[in-house]
Structures are given as structure tokens and as C-alpha cells.
PDB file of C-alpha atoms in Angstrom:
ATOM      1  CA  MET A   1     -84.588   8.414-136.711  1.00 60.00           C
ATOM      2  CA  GLU A   2     -81.954   6.280-134.949  1.00 72.00           C
ATOM      3  CA  ARG A   3     -79.750   8.401-132.689  1.00 81.00           C
ATOM      4  CA  PHE A   4     -77.697   5.698-130.953  1.00 88.00           C
ATOM      5  CA  LYS A   5     -76.007   2.425-131.814  1.00 90.00           C
ATOM      6  CA  ILE A   6     -75.656  -0.085-128.969  1.00 90.00           C
ATOM      7  CA  LYS A   7     -73.123  -2.936-129.069  1.00 94.00           C
ATOM      8  CA  LYS A   8     -72.754  -5.733-126.498  1.00 94.00           C
ATOM      9  CA  GLN A   9     -69.218  -6.342-125.264  1.00 96.00           C
ATOM     10  CA  LYS A  10     -67.494  -9.613-124.313  1.00 95.00           C
ATOM     11  CA  LEU A  11     -68.415  -9.337-120.601  1.00 96.00           C
ATOM     12  CA  ASP A  12     -72.152  -9.790-120.055  1.00 95.00           C
ATOM     13  CA  GLY A  13     -73.908  -6.534-119.193  1.00 95.00           C
ATOM     14  CA  ILE A  14     -71.290  -4.181-120.585  1.00 96.00           C
ATOM     15  CA  ILE A  15     -72.226  -2.266-123.724  1.00 95.00           C
ATOM     16  CA  THR A  16     -70.893   0.561-125.819  1.00 95.00           C
ATOM     17  CA  ILE A  17     -73.212   3.284-127.008  1.00 93.00           C
ATOM     18  CA  LYS A  18     -72.288   5.305-130.065  1.00 94.00           C
ATOM     19  CA  PRO A  19     -74.324   8.473-130.500  1.00 90.00           C
ATOM     20  CA  ILE A  20     -75.045   9.599-134.032  1.00 85.00           C
ATOM     21  CA  TYR A  21     -73.495  12.997-134.598  1.00 85.00           C
ATOM     22  CA  PHE A  22     -74.113  15.605-137.231  1.00 87.00           C
ATOM     23  CA  GLN A  23     -71.174  17.543-138.607  1.00 89.00           C
ATOM     24  CA  ASP A  24     -70.940  20.513-140.939  1.00 93.00           C
ATOM     25  CA  HIS A  25     -68.765  23.590-141.492  1.00 96.00           C
ATOM     26  CA  ARG A  26     -69.658  24.905-137.997  1.00 95.00           C
ATOM     27  CA  GLY A  27     -68.544  21.776-136.117  1.00 92.00           C
ATOM     28  CA  TYR A  28     -70.746  18.970-134.845  1.00 87.00           C
ATOM     29  CA  PHE A  29     -73.796  18.235-132.717  1.00 90.00           C
ATOM     30  CA  CYS A  30     -74.733  14.998-131.010  1.00 87.00           C
ATOM     31  CA  GLU A  31     -77.274  13.882-128.470  1.00 87.00           C
ATOM     32  CA  THR A  32     -75.321  12.027-125.763  1.00 88.00           C
ATOM     33  CA  TRP A  33     -78.248  11.083-123.507  1.00 89.00           C
ATOM     34  CA  ASN A  34     -81.930  10.566-124.189  1.00 84.00           C
ATOM     35  CA  SER A  35     -83.624   8.126-121.824  1.00 86.00           C
ATOM     36  CA  LYS A  36     -86.651   7.653-124.094  1.00 85.00           C
ATOM     37  CA  ASN A  37     -84.660   6.873-127.244  1.00 83.00           C
ATOM     38  CA  LEU A  38     -82.188   4.645-125.368  1.00 85.00           C
ATOM     39  CA  SER A  39     -84.996   2.694-123.678  1.00 84.00           C
ATOM     40  CA  LEU A  40     -86.413   1.899-127.126  1.00 82.00           C
ATOM     41  CA  LEU A  41     -83.051   0.199-127.800  1.00 82.00           C
ATOM     42  CA  GLY A  42     -83.187  -1.756-124.520  1.00 83.00           C
ATOM     43  CA  PHE A  43     -81.123   0.548-122.294  1.00 85.00           C
ATOM     44  CA  ASP A  44     -83.402   1.917-119.623  1.00 88.00           C
ATOM     45  CA  GLU A  45     -81.166   2.723-116.664  1.00 91.00           C
ATOM     46  CA  LEU A  46     -82.152   5.590-114.395  1.00 92.00           C
ATOM     47  CA  MET A  47     -79.326   8.049-113.739  1.00 94.00           C
ATOM     48  CA  PHE A  48     -78.976  10.026-110.516  1.00 96.00           C
ATOM     49  CA  GLN A  49     -75.553  11.676-110.503  1.00 96.00           C
ATOM     50  CA  ASP A  50     -73.068  13.142-113.000  1.00 96.00           C
ATOM     51  CA  ASN A  51     -69.317  13.195-112.321  1.00 97.00           C
ATOM     52  CA  GLU A  52     -66.425  14.726-114.225  1.00 98.00           C
ATOM     53  CA  SER A  53     -62.714  13.955-113.971  1.00 98.00           C
ATOM     54  CA  HIS A  54     -59.743  15.838-115.389  1.00 98.00           C
ATOM     55  CA  SER A  55     -56.482  13.887-115.655  1.00 98.00           C
ATOM     56  CA  GLY A  56     -52.963  14.212-116.932  1.00 98.00           C
ATOM     57  CA  LYS A  57     -51.342  11.574-119.117  1.00 98.00           C
ATOM     58  CA  ASN A  58     -50.764   8.199-117.405  1.00 98.00           C
ATOM     59  CA  VAL A  59     -53.118   8.947-114.489  1.00 98.00           C
ATOM     60  CA  LEU A  60     -54.972   5.778-113.575  1.00 98.00           C
ATOM     61  CA  ARG A  61     -58.229   6.063-111.604  1.00 98.00           C
ATOM     62  CA  GLY A  62     -59.534   2.774-110.233  1.00 96.00           C
ATOM     63  CA  LEU A  63     -60.337  -0.074-110.050  1.00 98.00           C
ATOM     64  CA  HIS A  64     -63.439   1.127-108.144  1.00 98.00           C
ATOM     65  CA  TYR A  65     -66.802  -0.421-107.334  1.00 98.00           C
ATOM     66  CA  GLN A  66     -69.767   0.457-105.109  1.00 97.00           C
ATOM     67  CA  TRP A  67     -71.818  -2.369-103.586  1.00 96.00           C
ATOM     68  CA  ASP A  68     -73.992  -0.558-101.026  1.00 96.00           C
ATOM     69  CA  GLU A  69     -76.420   1.285-103.243  1.00 95.00           C
ATOM     70  CA  PRO A  70     -74.805  -0.425-106.264  1.00 97.00           C
ATOM     71  CA  MET A  71     -73.700   2.040-108.899  1.00 97.00           C
ATOM     72  CA  GLY A  72     -73.417   1.587-112.629  1.00 97.00           C
ATOM     73  CA  LYS A  73     -71.580   4.146-114.747  1.00 98.00           C
ATOM     74  CA  LEU A  74     -72.015   5.428-118.280  1.00 97.00           C
ATOM     75  CA  ILE A  75     -68.631   6.919-119.221  1.00 98.00           C
ATOM     76  CA  ARG A  76     -67.656   9.155-122.116  1.00 98.00           C
ATOM     77  CA  VAL A  77     -64.648  11.338-122.884  1.00 98.00           C
ATOM     78  CA  VAL A  78     -65.150  14.923-124.029  1.00 97.00           C
ATOM     79  CA  LYS A  79     -61.456  15.801-124.309  1.00 98.00           C
ATOM     80  CA  GLY A  80     -58.528  13.474-124.882  1.00 98.00           C
ATOM     81  CA  SER A  81     -58.680   9.696-124.500  1.00 98.00           C
ATOM     82  CA  VAL A  82     -58.675   6.912-121.920  1.00 98.00           C
ATOM     83  CA  LEU A  83     -58.179   3.196-121.776  1.00 98.00           C
ATOM     84  CA  ASP A  84     -61.296   2.092-119.915  1.00 98.00           C
ATOM     85  CA  VAL A  85     -61.020  -1.237-118.076  1.00 98.00           C
ATOM     86  CA  CYS A  86     -63.805  -3.317-116.518  1.00 98.00           C
ATOM     87  CA  VAL A  87     -63.215  -6.380-114.301  1.00 98.00           C
ATOM     88  CA  ASP A  88     -66.060  -8.815-113.646  1.00 98.00           C
ATOM     89  CA  ILE A  89     -66.282  -9.202-109.833  1.00 98.00           C
ATOM     90  CA  ARG A  90     -69.617 -11.076-109.754  1.00 98.00           C
ATOM     91  CA  LYS A  91     -68.700 -14.341-107.983  1.00 96.00           C
ATOM     92  CA  ASN A  92     -71.306 -16.437-109.845  1.00 96.00           C
ATOM     93  CA  SER A  93     -70.490 -15.058-113.281  1.00 97.00           C
ATOM     94  CA  PRO A  94     -68.866 -17.331-115.901  1.00 97.00           C
ATOM     95  CA  THR A  95     -66.421 -14.458-116.621  1.00 97.00           C
ATOM     96  CA  TYR A  96     -65.559 -13.823-112.927  1.00 97.00           C
ATOM     97  CA  GLY A  97     -62.084 -12.301-112.664  1.00 97.00           C
ATOM     98  CA  GLN A  98     -61.835 -11.522-116.378  1.00 98.00           C
ATOM     99  CA  TYR A  99     -61.390  -8.024-117.740  1.00 98.00           C
ATOM    100  CA  MET A 100     -62.004  -6.124-120.939  1.00 98.00           C
ATOM    101  CA  SER A 101     -60.755  -2.781-122.152  1.00 98.00           C
ATOM    102  CA  VAL A 102     -61.837  -0.211-124.699  1.00 98.00           C
ATOM    103  CA  VAL A 103     -60.481   3.172-125.751  1.00 98.00           C
ATOM    104  CA  LEU A 104     -62.915   6.055-125.252  1.00 98.00           C
ATOM    105  CA  SER A 105     -61.986   9.366-126.850  1.00 98.00           C
ATOM    106  CA  ASP A 106     -63.260  12.720-127.975  1.00 97.00           C
ATOM    107  CA  GLU A 107     -62.743  11.442-131.528  1.00 96.00           C
ATOM    108  CA  ASN A 108     -64.578   8.092-131.410  1.00 96.00           C
ATOM    109  CA  LYS A 109     -67.364   9.477-129.162  1.00 96.00           C
ATOM    110  CA  LEU A 110     -68.013   6.021-127.683  1.00 97.00           C
ATOM    111  CA  GLN A 111     -69.780   5.716-124.355  1.00 97.00           C
ATOM    112  CA  LEU A 112     -69.301   2.676-122.125  1.00 98.00           C
ATOM    113  CA  TRP A 113     -71.960   1.303-119.768  1.00 97.00           C
ATOM    114  CA  VAL A 114     -70.431  -0.459-116.755  1.00 98.00           C
ATOM    115  CA  PRO A 115     -73.197  -2.003-114.626  1.00 97.00           C
ATOM    116  CA  PRO A 116     -72.902  -2.821-110.923  1.00 97.00           C
ATOM    117  CA  GLY A 117     -70.796  -5.923-110.348  1.00 98.00           C
ATOM    118  CA  PHE A 118     -67.722  -4.674-112.167  1.00 98.00           C
ATOM    119  CA  ALA A 119     -64.586  -2.974-110.867  1.00 98.00           C
ATOM    120  CA  HIS A 120     -63.851  -0.042-113.147  1.00 98.00           C
ATOM    121  CA  GLY A 121     -60.797   2.031-113.963  1.00 98.00           C
ATOM    122  CA  ILE A 122     -59.601   4.528-116.549  1.00 98.00           C
ATOM    123  CA  LEU A 123     -56.064   5.294-117.655  1.00 98.00           C
ATOM    124  CA  SER A 124     -55.643   8.726-119.234  1.00 98.00           C
ATOM    125  CA  LEU A 125     -53.776   8.421-122.522  1.00 98.00           C
ATOM    126  CA  GLU A 126     -53.314  12.176-123.054  1.00 98.00           C
ATOM    127  CA  GLU A 127     -52.713  15.335-121.058  1.00 98.00           C
ATOM    128  CA  ASN A 128     -55.822  17.262-120.018  1.00 98.00           C
ATOM    129  CA  THR A 129     -58.236  14.388-120.559  1.00 98.00           C
ATOM    130  CA  ILE A 130     -61.787  15.035-119.356  1.00 98.00           C
ATOM    131  CA  ALA A 131     -64.144  12.121-118.698  1.00 98.00           C
ATOM    132  CA  LEU A 132     -67.826  12.375-117.786  1.00 98.00           C
ATOM    133  CA  TYR A 133     -69.733   9.723-115.840  1.00 96.00           C
ATOM    134  CA  LYS A 134     -73.500   9.339-115.573  1.00 97.00           C
ATOM    135  CA  CYS A 135     -74.184   7.226-112.476  1.00 97.00           C
ATOM    136  CA  SER A 136     -77.146   4.992-111.691  1.00 97.00           C
ATOM    137  CA  ASN A 137     -76.937   5.792-107.978  1.00 97.00           C
ATOM    138  CA  VAL A 138     -75.460   8.428-105.708  1.00 97.00           C
ATOM    139  CA  TYR A 139     -71.989   8.056-104.212  1.00 96.00           C
ATOM    140  CA  ASN A 140     -71.772   6.283-100.854  1.00 97.00           C
ATOM    141  CA  LYS A 141     -68.243   6.349 -99.445  1.00 94.00           C
ATOM    142  CA  ASP A 142     -69.166   3.706 -96.845  1.00 96.00           C
ATOM    143  CA  GLY A 143     -70.286   1.300 -99.562  1.00 97.00           C
ATOM    144  CA  GLU A 144     -67.419   1.604-102.034  1.00 97.00           C
ATOM    145  CA  SER A 145     -63.991   0.081-102.373  1.00 97.00           C
ATOM    146  CA  GLY A 146     -61.312  -0.749-104.874  1.00 98.00           C
ATOM    147  CA  ILE A 147     -59.040  -3.458-106.195  1.00 98.00           C
ATOM    148  CA  ASP A 148     -55.368  -2.871-106.954  1.00 98.00           C
ATOM    149  CA  PRO A 149     -55.269  -1.959-110.666  1.00 98.00           C
ATOM    150  CA  LEU A 150     -51.766  -3.446-110.877  1.00 98.00           C
ATOM    151  CA  ASP A 151     -52.809  -6.761-109.268  1.00 98.00           C
ATOM    152  CA  ARG A 152     -50.688  -9.626-110.618  1.00 96.00           C
ATOM    153  CA  GLU A 153     -53.552 -12.128-110.622  1.00 97.00           C
ATOM    154  CA  LEU A 154     -55.707  -9.868-112.814  1.00 98.00           C
ATOM    155  CA  ASN A 155     -52.671  -9.062-114.996  1.00 97.00           C
ATOM    156  CA  ILE A 156     -54.332  -6.135-116.764  1.00 98.00           C
ATOM    157  CA  ASP A 157     -52.494  -4.855-119.818  1.00 98.00           C
ATOM    158  CA  TRP A 158     -52.592  -1.076-119.338  1.00 98.00           C
ATOM    159  CA  GLY A 159     -50.384  -0.539-122.388  1.00 97.00           C
ATOM    160  CA  ILE A 160     -47.619   1.200-120.408  1.00 97.00           C
ATOM    161  CA  THR A 161     -45.129   0.105-117.760  1.00 97.00           C
ATOM    162  CA  HIS A 162     -46.339   0.070-114.171  1.00 96.00           C
ATOM    163  CA  GLU A 163     -43.592   2.547-113.283  1.00 97.00           C
ATOM    164  CA  ASP A 164     -45.128   5.132-115.621  1.00 98.00           C
ATOM    165  CA  ILE A 165     -48.611   4.864-114.080  1.00 98.00           C
ATOM    166  CA  ILE A 166     -49.677   7.651-111.713  1.00 98.00           C
ATOM    167  CA  LEU A 167     -51.986   6.449-108.907  1.00 98.00           C
ATOM    168  CA  SER A 168     -53.626   8.158-105.950  1.00 98.00           C
ATOM    169  CA  THR A 169     -52.493   6.961-102.525  1.00 97.00           C
ATOM    170  CA  LYS A 170     -55.909   5.359-102.030  1.00 96.00           C
ATOM    171  CA  ASP A 171     -55.720   3.399-105.301  1.00 98.00           C
ATOM    172  CA  SER A 172     -52.113   2.316-104.695  1.00 97.00           C
ATOM    173  CA  MET A 173     -53.204   0.808-101.356  1.00 97.00           C
ATOM    174  CA  ALA A 174     -56.333  -0.937-102.712  1.00 98.00           C
ATOM    175  CA  GLN A 175     -56.909  -4.585-101.851  1.00 98.00           C
ATOM    176  CA  SER A 176     -55.673  -7.435-104.037  1.00 98.00           C
ATOM    177  CA  PHE A 177     -58.131  -9.465-106.070  1.00 98.00           C
ATOM    178  CA  SER A 178     -57.305 -12.455-103.812  1.00 98.00           C
ATOM    179  CA  LYS A 179     -58.451 -10.455-100.787  1.00 97.00           C
ATOM    180  CA  TYR A 180     -61.624  -9.346-102.591  1.00 98.00           C
ATOM    181  CA  LYS A 181     -62.425 -13.020-103.367  1.00 97.00           C
ATOM    182  CA  LYS A 182     -62.452 -13.816 -99.628  1.00 96.00           C
ATOM    183  CA  ASP A 183     -65.321 -11.347 -99.064  1.00 94.00           C
ATOM    184  CA  PRO A 184     -66.967 -10.665-102.433  1.00 95.00           C
ATOM    185  CA  LYS A 185     -69.599  -7.908-102.542  1.00 95.00           C
ATOM    186  CA  PHE A 186     -71.363  -9.095-105.705  1.00 95.00           C
TER     187      PHE A 186
END
């Protein structure tokens, strides 16, 4: 029995995974991770760390990437919704500097695989949004960085005005994409 549907996205390497869920009068049940079943569909990433974030509306986390012990992320939302944005930062990629976005929510149950080589960010679209991340490596603070999510060259459409976006101090001081291009990590 098929338990997942995998769909390639416009940036090479990024996919969405839709688990099949079963609903009745009690609620629903779905299998969100099964390495054996996913590998049969061509997704065979090893996962080493799980993270969870809780955010208020308009909180933007990112654009983050980890190059030393490169980390991919499988993201899903268990409460609320996010606009999930991926920027291709692989210097030899034909889509270098391009971005894509997708809404992940507790209603659509989509999961997004973001492999190493992409800067990643999520904008919470609702209060009390909870996102879960399965990671293909462990966190290394000495091997991670970020790109300004409001960078004019990238010109990401976050769907709200920049003044309404809530950033951490670290993310608001992240390097520009122009600076990243001078010393690319991927």
C-alpha cells in the first residue's frame, strides 16, 4: 500500500512529500516518516536530529544553511501554517540565486525536503505555529550561517510588508546574497 506521494519541485533536489492519512469519526492517523517505504520511492536520506520551532504570526526564521557537516531538512507543520522558502546557493547550479516557496500547514500535511546547498527560511502565517524538522546531520554552529531574508537582490515575496516581519537579531544582521557570492560554501 502506498503511504507517501513524492513530487519534485522547480528547484532541483527539492521535493514535497505528502503522507497518506486515514480519517474517521475519531480524527486521523498518518505515518509521517518511514525510511523503508520512502526509500522505495527514491528518498533514502538518513536523519540524525529532530528540531521543533514555535512561532507567532509574522515571525521569519532564516535564511539559514549549514555547510560544514552539510544539513538537509525535512520540514512539516503540526499546528498552523508557514510560507517555506528555499534559495539555491549552489554556485554551479543552473538555478543559482533563484528561490521557490510553498505553504506547509497542519491542514495540507505537506512535508518539504530541503537538501544541503539551499538557504532555508520559514515565515509563520498564524499565531502558535509549530514546525518540525528532521535533519540529515547534527547542528554545527561553527559551520552554519545565513543570508538576509529581506535581501533586495533575492527579492523574495514573503506575502507581507517587510515592516510586519519579525526577525531575530541574528537573522536581521545576516549577510547579503552579494557577500555570500564572494565566498560561496556550496
